[in-house]
mmCIF file of C-alpha atoms in Angstrom:
data_model
loop_
_atom_site.group_PDB
_atom_site.id
_atom_site.type_symbol
_atom_site.label_atom_id
_atom_site.label_comp_id
_atom_site.label_asym_id
_atom_site.label_seq_id
_atom_site.Cartn_x
_atom_site.Cartn_y
_atom_site.Cartn_z
ATOM 1 C CA MET A 1 0.000 0.000 0.000
ATOM 2 C CA ILE A 2 1.401 3.393 -1.001
ATOM 3 C CA ARG A 3 2.096 5.915 1.730
ATOM 4 C CA PHE A 4 1.257 9.513 0.848
ATOM 5 C CA VAL A 5 3.099 12.420 2.436
ATOM 6 C CA ILE A 6 1.137 15.527 1.474
ATOM 7 C CA ILE A 7 2.793 18.890 2.020
ATOM 8 C CA GLY A 8 0.736 22.065 1.891
ATOM 9 C CA ILE A 9 2.288 25.149 0.303
ATOM 10 C CA THR A 10 1.207 28.682 -0.597
ATOM 11 C CA ASP A 11 1.824 30.537 -3.881
ATOM 12 C CA ASN A 12 4.947 32.178 -2.465
ATOM 13 C CA PRO A 13 7.699 31.625 -5.074
ATOM 14 C CA GLN A 14 10.225 31.332 -2.225
ATOM 15 C CA PRO A 15 8.593 28.866 0.168
ATOM 16 C CA TRP A 16 9.838 28.109 3.658
ATOM 17 C CA PHE A 17 9.767 24.594 5.103
ATOM 18 C CA PRO A 18 10.580 23.510 8.679
ATOM 19 C CA PRO A 19 13.576 21.152 9.114
ATOM 20 C CA GLU A 20 11.326 18.097 9.503
ATOM 21 C CA VAL A 21 9.700 18.704 6.128
ATOM 22 C CA LEU A 22 13.029 19.495 4.458
ATOM 23 C CA GLU A 23 14.329 16.117 5.636
ATOM 24 C CA VAL A 24 11.245 14.367 4.237
ATOM 25 C CA ILE A 25 11.799 16.048 0.866
ATOM 26 C CA LYS A 26 15.511 15.168 0.918
ATOM 27 C CA GLN A 27 14.744 11.472 1.432
ATOM 28 C CA GLY A 28 12.037 11.361 -1.243
ATOM 29 C CA ARG A 29 12.211 9.842 -4.727
ATOM 30 C CA ILE A 30 8.743 10.221 -6.279
ATOM 31 C CA PHE A 31 7.046 13.602 -6.082
ATOM 32 C CA SER A 32 3.791 14.930 -7.417
ATOM 33 C CA GLY A 33 1.602 18.029 -7.595
ATOM 34 C CA GLY A 34 0.346 20.584 -10.073
ATOM 35 C CA LYS A 35 2.641 22.240 -12.610
ATOM 36 C CA ARG A 36 2.501 25.453 -10.585
ATOM 37 C CA HIS A 37 3.558 23.525 -7.486
ATOM 38 C CA HIS A 38 6.487 22.008 -9.400
ATOM 39 C CA GLU A 39 7.738 25.453 -10.378
ATOM 40 C CA ILE A 40 7.626 26.604 -6.741
ATOM 41 C CA VAL A 41 9.405 23.612 -5.150
ATOM 42 C CA ALA A 42 11.719 22.484 -7.967
ATOM 43 C CA SER A 43 14.833 23.846 -6.267
ATOM 44 C CA PHE A 44 14.135 21.773 -3.119
ATOM 45 C CA LEU A 45 13.871 18.404 -4.891
ATOM 46 C CA PRO A 46 16.790 15.939 -4.922
ATOM 47 C CA SER A 47 18.568 15.456 -8.249
ATOM 48 C CA GLU A 48 17.113 11.954 -8.805
ATOM 49 C CA ALA A 49 13.540 13.057 -8.130
ATOM 50 C CA GLN A 50 10.750 11.723 -10.339
ATOM 51 C CA TRP A 51 7.841 14.160 -10.800
ATOM 52 C CA ILE A 52 4.241 13.240 -11.694
ATOM 53 C CA ASP A 53 1.914 16.073 -12.717
ATOM 54 C CA ILE A 54 -1.561 15.877 -11.177
ATOM 55 C CA THR A 55 -3.967 16.388 -14.057
ATOM 56 C CA VAL A 56 -7.340 14.959 -15.028
ATOM 57 C CA PRO A 57 -8.292 12.179 -15.326
ATOM 58 C CA LEU A 58 -7.111 11.384 -11.820
ATOM 59 C CA ASP A 59 -7.427 7.624 -12.360
ATOM 60 C CA ALA A 60 -4.496 7.868 -14.791
ATOM 61 C CA VAL A 61 -2.466 9.759 -12.168
ATOM 62 C CA PHE A 62 -3.076 7.102 -9.525
ATOM 63 C CA GLU A 63 -2.135 4.399 -12.020
ATOM 64 C CA GLU A 64 1.136 6.245 -12.689
ATOM 65 C CA PHE A 65 1.738 6.358 -8.930
ATOM 66 C CA ASN A 66 1.536 2.570 -8.837
ATOM 67 C CA VAL A 67 3.819 2.127 -11.845
ATOM 68 C CA LYS A 68 6.505 4.519 -10.552
ATOM 69 C CA CYS A 69 6.512 2.863 -7.136
ATOM 70 C CA LEU A 70 7.043 -0.549 -8.735
ATOM 71 C CA VAL A 71 9.757 0.681 -11.107
ATOM 72 C CA PHE A 72 11.754 2.446 -8.389
ATOM 73 C CA ASN A 73 10.899 -0.021 -5.620
ATOM 74 C CA VAL A 74 9.509 2.571 -3.237
ATOM 75 C CA ASN A 75 6.224 2.741 -1.358
ATOM 76 C CA SER A 76 6.043 6.458 -0.577
ATOM 77 C CA ILE A 77 4.941 9.421 -2.680
ATOM 78 C CA ILE A 78 5.422 13.048 -1.645
ATOM 79 C CA VAL A 79 2.668 15.312 -2.915
ATOM 80 C CA PHE A 80 2.670 19.112 -2.842
ATOM 81 C CA ALA A 81 -0.795 20.665 -2.561
ATOM 82 C CA SER A 82 -2.192 24.151 -2.084
ATOM 83 C CA GLY A 83 -2.849 25.253 1.485
ATOM 84 C CA ASP A 84 -4.348 22.653 3.772
ATOM 85 C CA PRO A 85 -4.553 19.294 1.910
ATOM 86 C CA LEU A 86 -7.586 18.365 4.034
ATOM 87 C CA PHE A 87 -9.471 21.530 3.030
ATOM 88 C CA TYR A 88 -11.089 20.522 -0.285
ATOM 89 C CA GLY A 89 -7.624 19.220 -1.068
ATOM 90 C CA PHE A 90 -5.700 16.245 -2.346
ATOM 91 C CA ALA A 91 -5.758 14.378 0.952
ATOM 92 C CA ASN A 92 -9.540 14.112 0.578
ATOM 93 C CA THR A 93 -9.059 12.659 -2.919
ATOM 94 C CA VAL A 94 -6.620 10.026 -1.643
ATOM 95 C CA GLN A 95 -9.010 9.049 1.171
ATOM 96 C CA ARG A 96 -11.815 8.655 -1.337
ATOM 97 C CA LYS A 97 -9.853 6.632 -3.891
ATOM 98 C CA LEU A 98 -7.616 4.649 -1.508
ATOM 99 C CA PRO A 99 -9.412 4.403 1.853
ATOM 100 C CA GLU A 100 -6.728 2.110 3.316
ATOM 101 C CA ALA A 101 -3.752 4.270 2.305
ATOM 102 C CA LYS A 102 -1.559 5.769 5.003
ATOM 103 C CA ILE A 103 -1.529 9.567 4.821
ATOM 104 C CA ILE A 104 0.774 12.034 6.550
ATOM 105 C CA VAL A 105 -0.159 15.718 6.221
ATOM 106 C CA TYR A 106 1.981 18.808 6.704
ATOM 107 C CA PRO A 107 -0.578 21.595 6.255
ATOM 108 C CA SER A 108 -0.195 25.236 5.408
ATOM 109 C CA PHE A 109 -2.839 27.956 5.617
ATOM 110 C CA ASN A 110 -5.587 27.580 3.032
ATOM 111 C CA SER A 111 -6.367 30.466 0.697
ATOM 112 C CA LEU A 112 -9.427 31.679 2.603
ATOM 113 C CA GLN A 113 -7.485 31.709 5.862
ATOM 114 C CA LEU A 114 -4.746 33.757 4.232
ATOM 115 C CA LEU A 115 -7.294 36.199 2.827
ATOM 116 C CA ALA A 116 -8.953 36.547 6.238
ATOM 117 C CA HIS A 117 -5.521 37.178 7.774
ATOM 118 C CA ARG A 118 -4.805 39.907 5.208
ATOM 119 C CA LEU A 119 -8.154 41.492 6.045
ATOM 120 C CA VAL A 120 -7.646 41.004 9.802
ATOM 121 C CA MET A 121 -11.100 39.412 9.695
ATOM 122 C CA PRO A 122 -12.118 36.775 12.268
ATOM 123 C CA TYR A 123 -13.210 33.717 10.301
ATOM 124 C CA HIS A 124 -14.495 31.323 12.967
ATOM 125 C CA ASP A 125 -18.047 32.173 11.857
ATOM 126 C CA MET A 126 -17.379 31.979 8.119
ATOM 127 C CA ARG A 127 -19.350 29.475 6.062
ATOM 128 C CA ILE A 128 -17.221 27.818 3.389
ATOM 129 C CA VAL A 129 -18.564 27.033 -0.075
ATOM 130 C CA SER A 130 -16.469 25.474 -2.823
ATOM 131 C CA LEU A 131 -17.429 26.267 -6.410
ATOM 132 C CA THR A 132 -14.261 24.652 -7.730
ATOM 133 C CA GLY A 133 -15.585 22.110 -10.195
ATOM 134 C CA ARG A 134 -18.921 22.164 -8.379
ATOM 135 C CA PRO A 135 -22.362 23.569 -9.327
ATOM 136 C CA TRP A 136 -24.256 26.364 -7.575
ATOM 137 C CA PRO A 137 -26.580 24.629 -5.041
ATOM 138 C CA GLU A 138 -24.483 25.053 -1.869
ATOM 139 C CA PHE A 139 -23.751 28.685 -2.701
ATOM 140 C CA ASP A 140 -27.431 29.347 -3.417
ATOM 141 C CA LYS A 141 -28.334 27.682 -0.115
ATOM 142 C CA ALA A 142 -25.974 29.993 1.773
ATOM 143 C CA LEU A 143 -27.597 33.032 0.141
ATOM 144 C CA ILE A 144 -31.161 31.890 0.785
ATOM 145 C CA GLU A 145 -30.288 31.279 4.430
ATOM 146 C CA ARG A 146 -28.937 34.850 4.637
ATOM 147 C CA THR A 147 -25.491 33.755 5.822
ATOM 148 C CA ASP A 148 -23.558 36.719 7.217
ATOM 149 C CA LYS A 149 -20.092 35.678 6.032
ATOM 150 C CA ILE A 150 -19.376 33.320 3.136
ATOM 151 C CA GLY A 151 -15.935 32.139 2.017
ATOM 152 C CA VAL A 152 -15.955 30.995 -1.610
ATOM 153 C CA LEU A 153 -13.423 28.937 -3.559
ATOM 154 C CA THR A 154 -13.705 29.798 -7.242
ATOM 155 C CA ASP A 155 -12.774 28.292 -10.598
ATOM 156 C CA ARG A 156 -12.683 29.526 -14.196
ATOM 157 C CA GLU A 157 -16.444 29.197 -14.570
ATOM 158 C CA HIS A 158 -17.529 30.386 -11.125
ATOM 159 C CA THR A 159 -15.490 33.586 -11.024
ATOM 160 C CA PRO A 160 -15.923 36.671 -8.829
ATOM 161 C CA VAL A 161 -17.669 38.258 -11.827
ATOM 162 C CA THR A 162 -20.233 35.476 -12.361
ATOM 163 C CA ILE A 163 -20.799 35.220 -8.601
ATOM 164 C CA ALA A 164 -21.448 38.964 -8.300
ATOM 165 C CA LYS A 165 -23.798 38.925 -11.294
ATOM 166 C CA ARG A 166 -25.753 35.976 -9.867
ATOM 167 C CA MET A 167 -26.166 37.746 -6.542
ATOM 168 C CA LEU A 168 -27.310 40.956 -8.216
ATOM 169 C CA ASP A 169 -29.662 39.013 -10.494
ATOM 170 C CA TYR A 170 -31.464 37.465 -7.512
ATOM 171 C CA GLY A 171 -31.414 40.600 -5.394
ATOM 172 C CA TYR A 172 -28.752 39.696 -2.809
ATOM 173 C CA THR A 173 -27.276 43.169 -2.810
ATOM 174 C CA GLY A 174 -26.443 43.609 0.874
ATOM 175 C CA TYR A 175 -22.941 42.127 0.656
ATOM 176 C CA GLN A 176 -19.426 43.385 0.105
ATOM 177 C CA MET A 177 -16.967 41.211 -1.791
ATOM 178 C CA HIS A 178 -13.354 40.806 -0.672
ATOM 179 C CA VAL A 179 -11.350 39.186 -3.479
ATOM 180 C CA GLY A 180 -8.069 37.421 -2.813
ATOM 181 C CA GLU A 181 -6.382 37.702 -6.202
ATOM 182 C CA HIS A 182 -3.028 36.007 -5.683
ATOM 183 C CA LEU A 183 -3.970 36.875 -2.108
ATOM 184 C CA GLY A 184 -4.299 40.573 -2.616
ATOM 185 C CA ASN A 185 -7.379 41.931 -0.908
ATOM 186 C CA PRO A 186 -9.456 44.469 -2.856
ATOM 187 C CA LEU A 187 -12.769 45.381 -1.240
ATOM 188 C CA LEU A 188 -15.471 45.735 -3.891
ATOM 189 C CA THR A 189 -19.167 46.288 -4.123
ATOM 190 C CA LEU A 190 -20.996 43.597 -6.081
ATOM 191 C CA GLU A 191 -21.549 46.103 -8.901
ATOM 192 C CA GLU A 192 -17.802 46.797 -9.095
ATOM 193 C CA ALA A 193 -16.922 43.090 -8.958
ATOM 194 C CA SER A 194 -19.370 42.261 -11.763
ATOM 195 C CA GLN A 195 -17.490 44.591 -14.140
ATOM 196 C CA ARG A 196 -13.882 43.594 -13.407
ATOM 197 C CA ASN A 197 -11.555 40.959 -14.767
ATOM 198 C CA PHE A 198 -9.732 38.801 -12.237
ATOM 199 C CA SER A 199 -6.685 36.610 -12.719
ATOM 200 C CA MET A 200 -6.506 33.079 -11.383
ATOM 201 C CA PRO A 201 -6.162 31.698 -8.815
ATOM 202 C CA ASN A 202 -8.467 33.672 -6.588
ATOM 203 C CA CYS A 203 -10.911 33.231 -3.760
ATOM 204 C CA LEU A 204 -13.342 35.595 -2.109
ATOM 205 C CA ILE A 205 -15.130 36.385 1.111
ATOM 206 C CA LEU A 206 -18.638 37.843 1.090
ATOM 207 C CA SER A 207 -19.621 39.821 4.156
ATOM 208 C CA LYS A 208 -22.918 41.522 4.877
ATOM 209 C CA GLU A 209 -22.803 45.287 4.975
ATOM 210 C CA ASN A 210 -23.535 46.659 8.444
ATOM 211 C CA ASN A 211 -26.152 49.115 7.205
ATOM 212 C CA SER A 212 -27.529 47.027 4.369
ATOM 213 C CA LYS A 213 -30.839 48.261 3.020
ATOM 214 C CA GLU A 214 -31.487 44.961 1.280
ATOM 215 C CA TYR A 215 -35.130 44.040 1.661
ATOM 216 C CA ARG A 216 -36.594 40.825 0.362
ATOM 217 C CA ARG A 217 -40.239 39.880 0.593
ATOM 218 C CA SER A 218 -39.628 36.168 0.872
ATOM 219 C CA ALA A 219 -40.420 33.104 2.914
ATOM 220 C CA LEU A 220 -38.650 32.789 6.245
ATOM 221 C CA PRO A 221 -36.883 29.658 7.533
ATOM 222 C CA LEU A 222 -38.908 27.110 9.441
ATOM 223 C CA GLY A 223 -38.837 27.769 13.150
ATOM 224 C CA SER A 224 -39.006 31.528 12.714
ATOM 225 C CA SER A 225 -41.263 33.348 15.130
ATOM 226 C CA LYS A 226 -42.502 35.509 12.269
ATOM 227 C CA ASN A 227 -45.124 34.650 9.691
ATOM 228 C CA ILE A 228 -44.078 32.484 6.773
ATOM 229 C CA GLY A 229 -45.365 32.420 3.240
ATOM 230 C CA ILE A 230 -45.308 34.856 0.326
ATOM 231 C CA PRO A 231 -48.474 36.920 -0.201
ATOM 232 C CA ASP A 232 -50.210 35.866 -3.417
ATOM 233 C CA ALA A 233 -50.447 39.456 -4.658
ATOM 234 C CA ASP A 234 -46.644 39.740 -4.666
ATOM 235 C CA PHE A 235 -46.208 37.105 -7.388
ATOM 236 C CA ALA A 236 -46.147 37.903 -11.075
ATOM 237 C CA LEU A 237 -49.256 36.127 -12.394
ATOM 238 C CA LEU A 238 -50.126 34.434 -15.660
ATOM 239 C CA ASP A 239 -51.996 37.071 -17.672
ATOM 240 C CA GLY A 240 -52.773 38.767 -14.339
ATOM 241 C CA ARG A 241 -55.244 36.017 -13.425
ATOM 242 C CA GLU A 242 -55.375 35.565 -9.655
ATOM 243 C CA LYS A 243 -57.038 32.163 -9.942
ATOM 244 C CA MET A 244 -53.971 30.766 -11.753
ATOM 245 C CA ILE A 245 -51.927 30.440 -8.558
ATOM 246 C CA THR A 246 -51.973 28.018 -5.656
ATOM 247 C CA LYS A 247 -53.169 30.226 -2.812
ATOM 248 C CA MET A 248 -50.748 30.746 0.064
ATOM 249 C CA PRO A 249 -52.623 28.717 2.739
ATOM 250 C CA ILE A 250 -53.059 25.847 0.257
ATOM 251 C CA ARG A 251 -49.443 26.230 -0.857
ATOM 252 C CA LEU A 252 -48.084 25.912 2.674
ATOM 253 C CA LEU A 253 -50.336 22.964 3.534
ATOM 254 C CA THR A 254 -49.235 21.287 0.310
ATOM 255 C CA LEU A 255 -45.574 21.739 1.203
ATOM 256 C CA GLN A 256 -46.295 20.306 4.645
ATOM 257 C CA ALA A 257 -47.937 17.245 3.065
ATOM 258 C CA LEU A 258 -44.834 16.701 0.900
ATOM 259 C CA GLU A 259 -42.663 16.231 4.035
ATOM 260 C CA LEU A 260 -39.899 18.299 2.446
ATOM 261 C CA PRO A 261 -37.588 18.560 5.498
ATOM 262 C CA ARG A 262 -36.750 14.853 5.127
ATOM 263 C CA HIS A 263 -36.555 14.800 1.334
ATOM 264 C CA ARG A 264 -33.821 15.877 -1.062
ATOM 265 C CA VAL A 265 -35.320 16.236 -4.559
ATOM 266 C CA PHE A 266 -38.662 17.906 -5.245
ATOM 267 C CA TRP A 267 -40.513 17.841 -8.582
ATOM 268 C CA ASP A 268 -43.258 20.401 -9.257
ATOM 269 C CA ILE A 269 -45.301 19.252 -12.268
ATOM 270 C CA GLY A 270 -47.472 21.974 -13.790
ATOM 271 C CA PHE A 271 -45.847 24.934 -12.021
ATOM 272 C CA CYS A 272 -47.684 27.800 -13.846
ATOM 273 C CA THR A 273 -46.482 30.870 -11.883
ATOM 274 C CA GLY A 274 -43.890 28.847 -10.009
ATOM 275 C CA SER A 275 -45.325 29.792 -6.630
ATOM 276 C CA VAL A 276 -44.980 26.288 -5.136
ATOM 277 C CA SER A 277 -41.436 25.874 -6.502
ATOM 278 C CA VAL A 278 -40.322 29.277 -5.227
ATOM 279 C CA GLU A 279 -41.858 28.788 -1.788
ATOM 280 C CA ALA A 280 -40.302 25.323 -1.486
ATOM 281 C CA ARG A 281 -36.895 26.647 -2.542
ATOM 282 C CA LEU A 282 -36.956 29.411 0.057
ATOM 283 C CA LEU A 283 -38.321 27.375 2.956
ATOM 284 C CA PHE A 284 -36.127 24.334 2.283
ATOM 285 C CA PRO A 285 -32.840 25.524 0.705
ATOM 286 C CA HIS A 286 -31.361 22.014 0.833
ATOM 287 C CA LEU A 287 -33.821 20.839 -1.837
ATOM 288 C CA GLN A 288 -33.071 20.279 -5.482
ATOM 289 C CA VAL A 289 -36.151 21.670 -7.220
ATOM 290 C CA CYS A 290 -37.123 20.536 -10.748
ATOM 291 C CA SER A 291 -40.166 22.306 -12.204
ATOM 292 C CA PHE A 292 -42.209 21.256 -15.242
ATOM 293 C CA GLU A 293 -44.784 23.164 -17.268
ATOM 294 C CA VAL A 294 -46.330 22.636 -20.703
ATOM 295 C CA ARG A 295 -47.067 26.329 -21.410
ATOM 296 C CA PRO A 296 -44.007 28.149 -22.808
ATOM 297 C CA GLU A 297 -45.224 31.526 -21.546
ATOM 298 C CA CYS A 298 -44.737 30.278 -17.983
ATOM 299 C CA GLU A 299 -40.968 29.958 -18.366
ATOM 300 C CA ALA A 300 -40.368 33.700 -18.133
ATOM 301 C CA LEU A 301 -42.906 33.856 -15.316
ATOM 302 C CA ILE A 302 -41.144 31.387 -13.002
ATOM 303 C CA HIS A 303 -37.778 33.029 -13.658
ATOM 304 C CA GLU A 304 -39.253 36.441 -12.853
ATOM 305 C CA ASN A 305 -40.734 35.171 -9.598
ATOM 306 C CA ALA A 306 -37.536 33.323 -8.677
ATOM 307 C CA ARG A 307 -35.567 36.550 -9.098
ATOM 308 C CA ARG A 308 -38.207 38.638 -7.367
ATOM 309 C CA PHE A 309 -38.002 36.543 -4.191
ATOM 310 C CA GLY A 310 -34.338 35.512 -4.341
ATOM 311 C CA ALA A 311 -34.779 31.818 -5.170
ATOM 312 C CA PRO A 312 -31.879 30.777 -7.439
ATOM 313 C CA GLY A 313 -31.264 27.231 -8.582
ATOM 314 C CA ILE A 314 -34.721 26.077 -9.755
ATOM 315 C CA ASP A 315 -34.291 23.677 -12.690
ATOM 316 C CA VAL A 316 -37.012 24.576 -15.205
ATOM 317 C CA HIS A 317 -38.334 22.264 -17.960
ATOM 318 C CA ILE A 318 -40.865 23.443 -20.546
ATOM 319 C CA GLY A 319 -42.939 20.986 -22.581
ATOM 320 C CA ASP A 320 -45.355 18.102 -22.172
ATOM 321 C CA PHE A 321 -44.205 16.183 -19.094
ATOM 322 C CA LEU A 322 -45.198 12.888 -20.701
ATOM 323 C CA GLU A 323 -42.794 13.607 -23.561
ATOM 324 C CA THR A 324 -39.990 15.082 -21.437
ATOM 325 C CA ASP A 325 -36.777 13.061 -21.114
ATOM 326 C CA ILE A 326 -36.318 12.608 -17.360
ATOM 327 C CA SER A 327 -33.556 10.006 -17.522
ATOM 328 C CA GLY A 328 -30.804 12.451 -16.584
ATOM 329 C CA LEU A 329 -32.676 14.243 -13.793
ATOM 330 C CA PRO A 330 -32.150 13.639 -10.061
ATOM 331 C CA ARG A 331 -34.518 10.998 -8.730
ATOM 332 C CA PRO A 332 -37.377 12.654 -6.845
ATOM 333 C CA ASP A 333 -38.569 11.699 -3.389
ATOM 334 C CA ALA A 334 -41.341 14.344 -3.283
ATOM 335 C CA VAL A 335 -43.633 15.200 -6.206
ATOM 336 C CA PHE A 336 -46.451 17.723 -6.460
ATOM 337 C CA ILE A 337 -48.801 17.458 -9.440
ATOM 338 C CA GLY A 338 -50.294 20.900 -9.943
ATOM 339 C CA GLY A 339 -51.720 20.238 -13.405
ATOM 340 C CA HIS A 340 -52.500 17.125 -15.399
ATOM 341 C CA GLY A 341 -54.539 18.023 -18.488
ATOM 342 C CA GLY A 342 -56.692 14.911 -18.110
ATOM 343 C CA HIS A 343 -53.656 12.598 -18.017
ATOM 344 C CA LEU A 344 -53.250 12.188 -14.274
ATOM 345 C CA LYS A 345 -52.786 8.412 -14.335
ATOM 346 C CA GLU A 346 -50.197 8.606 -17.134
ATOM 347 C CA ILE A 347 -48.271 11.303 -15.256
ATOM 348 C CA MET A 348 -48.317 9.295 -12.031
ATOM 349 C CA THR A 349 -47.167 6.185 -13.894
ATOM 350 C CA LYS A 350 -44.170 8.084 -15.267
ATOM 351 C CA VAL A 351 -43.405 9.558 -11.851
ATOM 352 C CA LEU A 352 -43.479 6.108 -10.257
ATOM 353 C CA SER A 353 -40.833 4.908 -12.732
ATOM 354 C CA VAL A 354 -38.291 7.166 -10.967
ATOM 355 C CA LEU A 355 -39.791 7.935 -7.542
ATOM 356 C CA ALA A 356 -37.550 6.993 -4.613
ATOM 357 C CA PRO A 357 -38.878 4.097 -2.473
ATOM 358 C CA ASP A 358 -39.821 6.415 0.408
ATOM 359 C CA GLY A 359 -41.189 9.114 -1.884
ATOM 360 C CA VAL A 360 -44.565 10.839 -1.752
ATOM 361 C CA ILE A 361 -46.935 12.243 -4.379
ATOM 362 C CA VAL A 362 -49.292 15.091 -3.532
ATOM 363 C CA PHE A 363 -52.171 16.359 -5.658
ATOM 364 C CA ASN A 364 -54.743 19.056 -4.978
ATOM 365 C CA SER A 365 -58.230 18.170 -6.164
ATOM 366 C CA VAL A 366 -60.050 21.398 -7.033
ATOM 367 C CA SER A 367 -62.810 20.372 -9.410
ATOM 368 C CA SER A 368 -66.370 20.338 -8.101
ATOM 369 C CA PRO A 369 -68.104 16.911 -8.232
ATOM 370 C CA VAL A 370 -71.378 18.664 -9.032
ATOM 371 C CA VAL A 371 -69.872 20.418 -12.053
ATOM 372 C CA ALA A 372 -68.196 17.192 -13.152
ATOM 373 C CA GLN A 373 -71.591 15.440 -13.106
ATOM 374 C CA ILE A 374 -73.193 18.177 -15.194
ATOM 375 C CA ILE A 375 -70.491 18.040 -17.879
ATOM 376 C CA ASP A 376 -70.352 14.237 -17.692
ATOM 377 C CA ARG A 377 -66.667 14.017 -16.847
ATOM 378 C CA PRO A 378 -64.981 12.434 -13.829
ATOM 379 C CA SER A 379 -63.845 14.816 -11.121
ATOM 380 C CA SER A 380 -60.159 15.241 -10.398
ATOM 381 C CA ARG A 381 -60.730 13.366 -7.138
ATOM 382 C CA GLN A 382 -62.167 10.431 -9.109
ATOM 383 C CA LEU A 383 -59.168 10.480 -11.456
ATOM 384 C CA TRP A 384 -56.835 10.452 -8.466
ATOM 385 C CA ASP A 385 -58.627 7.577 -6.714
ATOM 386 C CA GLU A 386 -58.727 5.513 -9.904
ATOM 387 C CA ALA A 387 -55.032 6.116 -10.582
ATOM 388 C CA CYS A 388 -54.007 5.242 -7.024
ATOM 389 C CA PHE A 389 -56.031 2.034 -7.145
ATOM 390 C CA ALA A 390 -54.648 1.015 -10.527
ATOM 391 C CA LEU A 391 -51.048 1.760 -9.523
ATOM 392 C CA GLY A 392 -51.280 0.146 -6.096
ATOM 393 C CA LEU A 393 -50.581 3.345 -4.145
ATOM 394 C CA LYS A 394 -51.464 3.871 -0.496
ATOM 395 C CA GLN A 395 -53.503 6.983 0.258
ATOM 396 C CA THR A 396 -53.428 8.974 3.468
ATOM 397 C CA PRO A 397 -56.599 10.653 4.750
ATOM 398 C CA PRO A 398 -57.278 13.774 2.629
ATOM 399 C CA LEU A 399 -57.253 17.282 4.021
ATOM 400 C CA LYS A 400 -60.214 19.379 2.879
ATOM 401 C CA ILE A 401 -60.085 23.165 2.975
ATOM 402 C CA GLN A 402 -62.135 26.000 1.506
ATOM 403 C CA LEU A 403 -60.974 29.597 1.085
ATOM 404 C CA ASN A 404 -63.569 32.337 0.836
ATOM 405 C CA ASP A 405 -65.911 31.640 -2.089
ATOM 406 C CA TYR A 406 -63.568 29.242 -3.907
ATOM 407 C CA ASN A 407 -64.523 25.595 -4.427
ATOM 408 C CA PRO A 408 -63.385 23.218 -1.666
ATOM 409 C CA ILE A 409 -59.909 21.819 -2.194
ATOM 410 C CA GLU A 410 -58.717 18.404 -1.081
ATOM 411 C CA ILE A 411 -54.999 17.914 -0.494
ATOM 412 C CA LEU A 412 -54.388 14.305 -1.474
ATOM 413 C CA LYS A 413 -51.285 12.292 -0.694
ATOM 414 C CA ALA A 414 -50.092 8.848 -1.780
ATOM 415 C CA THR A 415 -47.069 6.640 -1.145
ATOM 416 C CA GLN A 416 -45.852 3.384 -2.646
#
């Protein structure tokens, strides 16, 4: 089994190592790290050193580790890594790929620590988000939860510019951005950061302004002593029609029926204005939200409402759900069917093909049985009952509610 000695370094072109580490380097034969690391430490390596660049794909790098160790009859590899190798670093990669490998770590300060030191900013309360080779969800979650101080690791796609633009786009304007560009420390407003070019590598710290005037009319986290829920009148509506939105009391009861705190992936089928998706995103920032709607005019509507209330990260799909390719989407464990177009059973059948074993399906029956009898068509409740029976689903007792002069609504829930 290969032993890995992982040495953390900074970008200083003239690094300093304690005697213990210098002795480790002196006794080494096989070394590895990025090309930038090689340039920094080249003068410290023994003359017979063998260097392996760490590049993707990593499987090829680990295979080269094995080959070099066999060729030179050694069982130890010295790896140079940026900062703290256990902070989103190479030590984590080794643990994941070779769980039984022996690892010795000589850490340095990571980039966010160094930036905080330059700023003389206490960082014990800083929330760390890595966007290095990772998508937006964790960053979005930190914003939605109104985190006071966020340390962000960037890459060439998630740059200070794209981060600032995303925050401005969704209305998170009450932050200042401190950018560590080769560990310099400019303090910028989000507007300034969105218009600058930054060299790599860089990292940044977002801190809330003390006198921020940011005001967001949005849902509050569960457990808040204040009221939750977005007033219906605050949403942008489809053609201005108030009836084309799931009313706030119904919306909140529907989210409760979906048991979202214990679920990870929520599908909203027939989102219309996007009110259910937006409310779910704000109340439960850990959720992955996928929203489906057949009407193309609703795409701009959900994006407008998501920006209006600061709900980034909703994955929107426009088109007939029954014809939508769902093979590459995250498997849902909570599904709300807000519209069915007379194809409720077919939609539920497709949902069941991917629904997690402990998943739930919720549907709000709003059609009046009396009206259904007059027009000689089954009510939505009948369609639901027939579909559940045919698909072998277990129903929980329905919750019936009536708002003002609207028809009674039944919140229906089924599990496998």
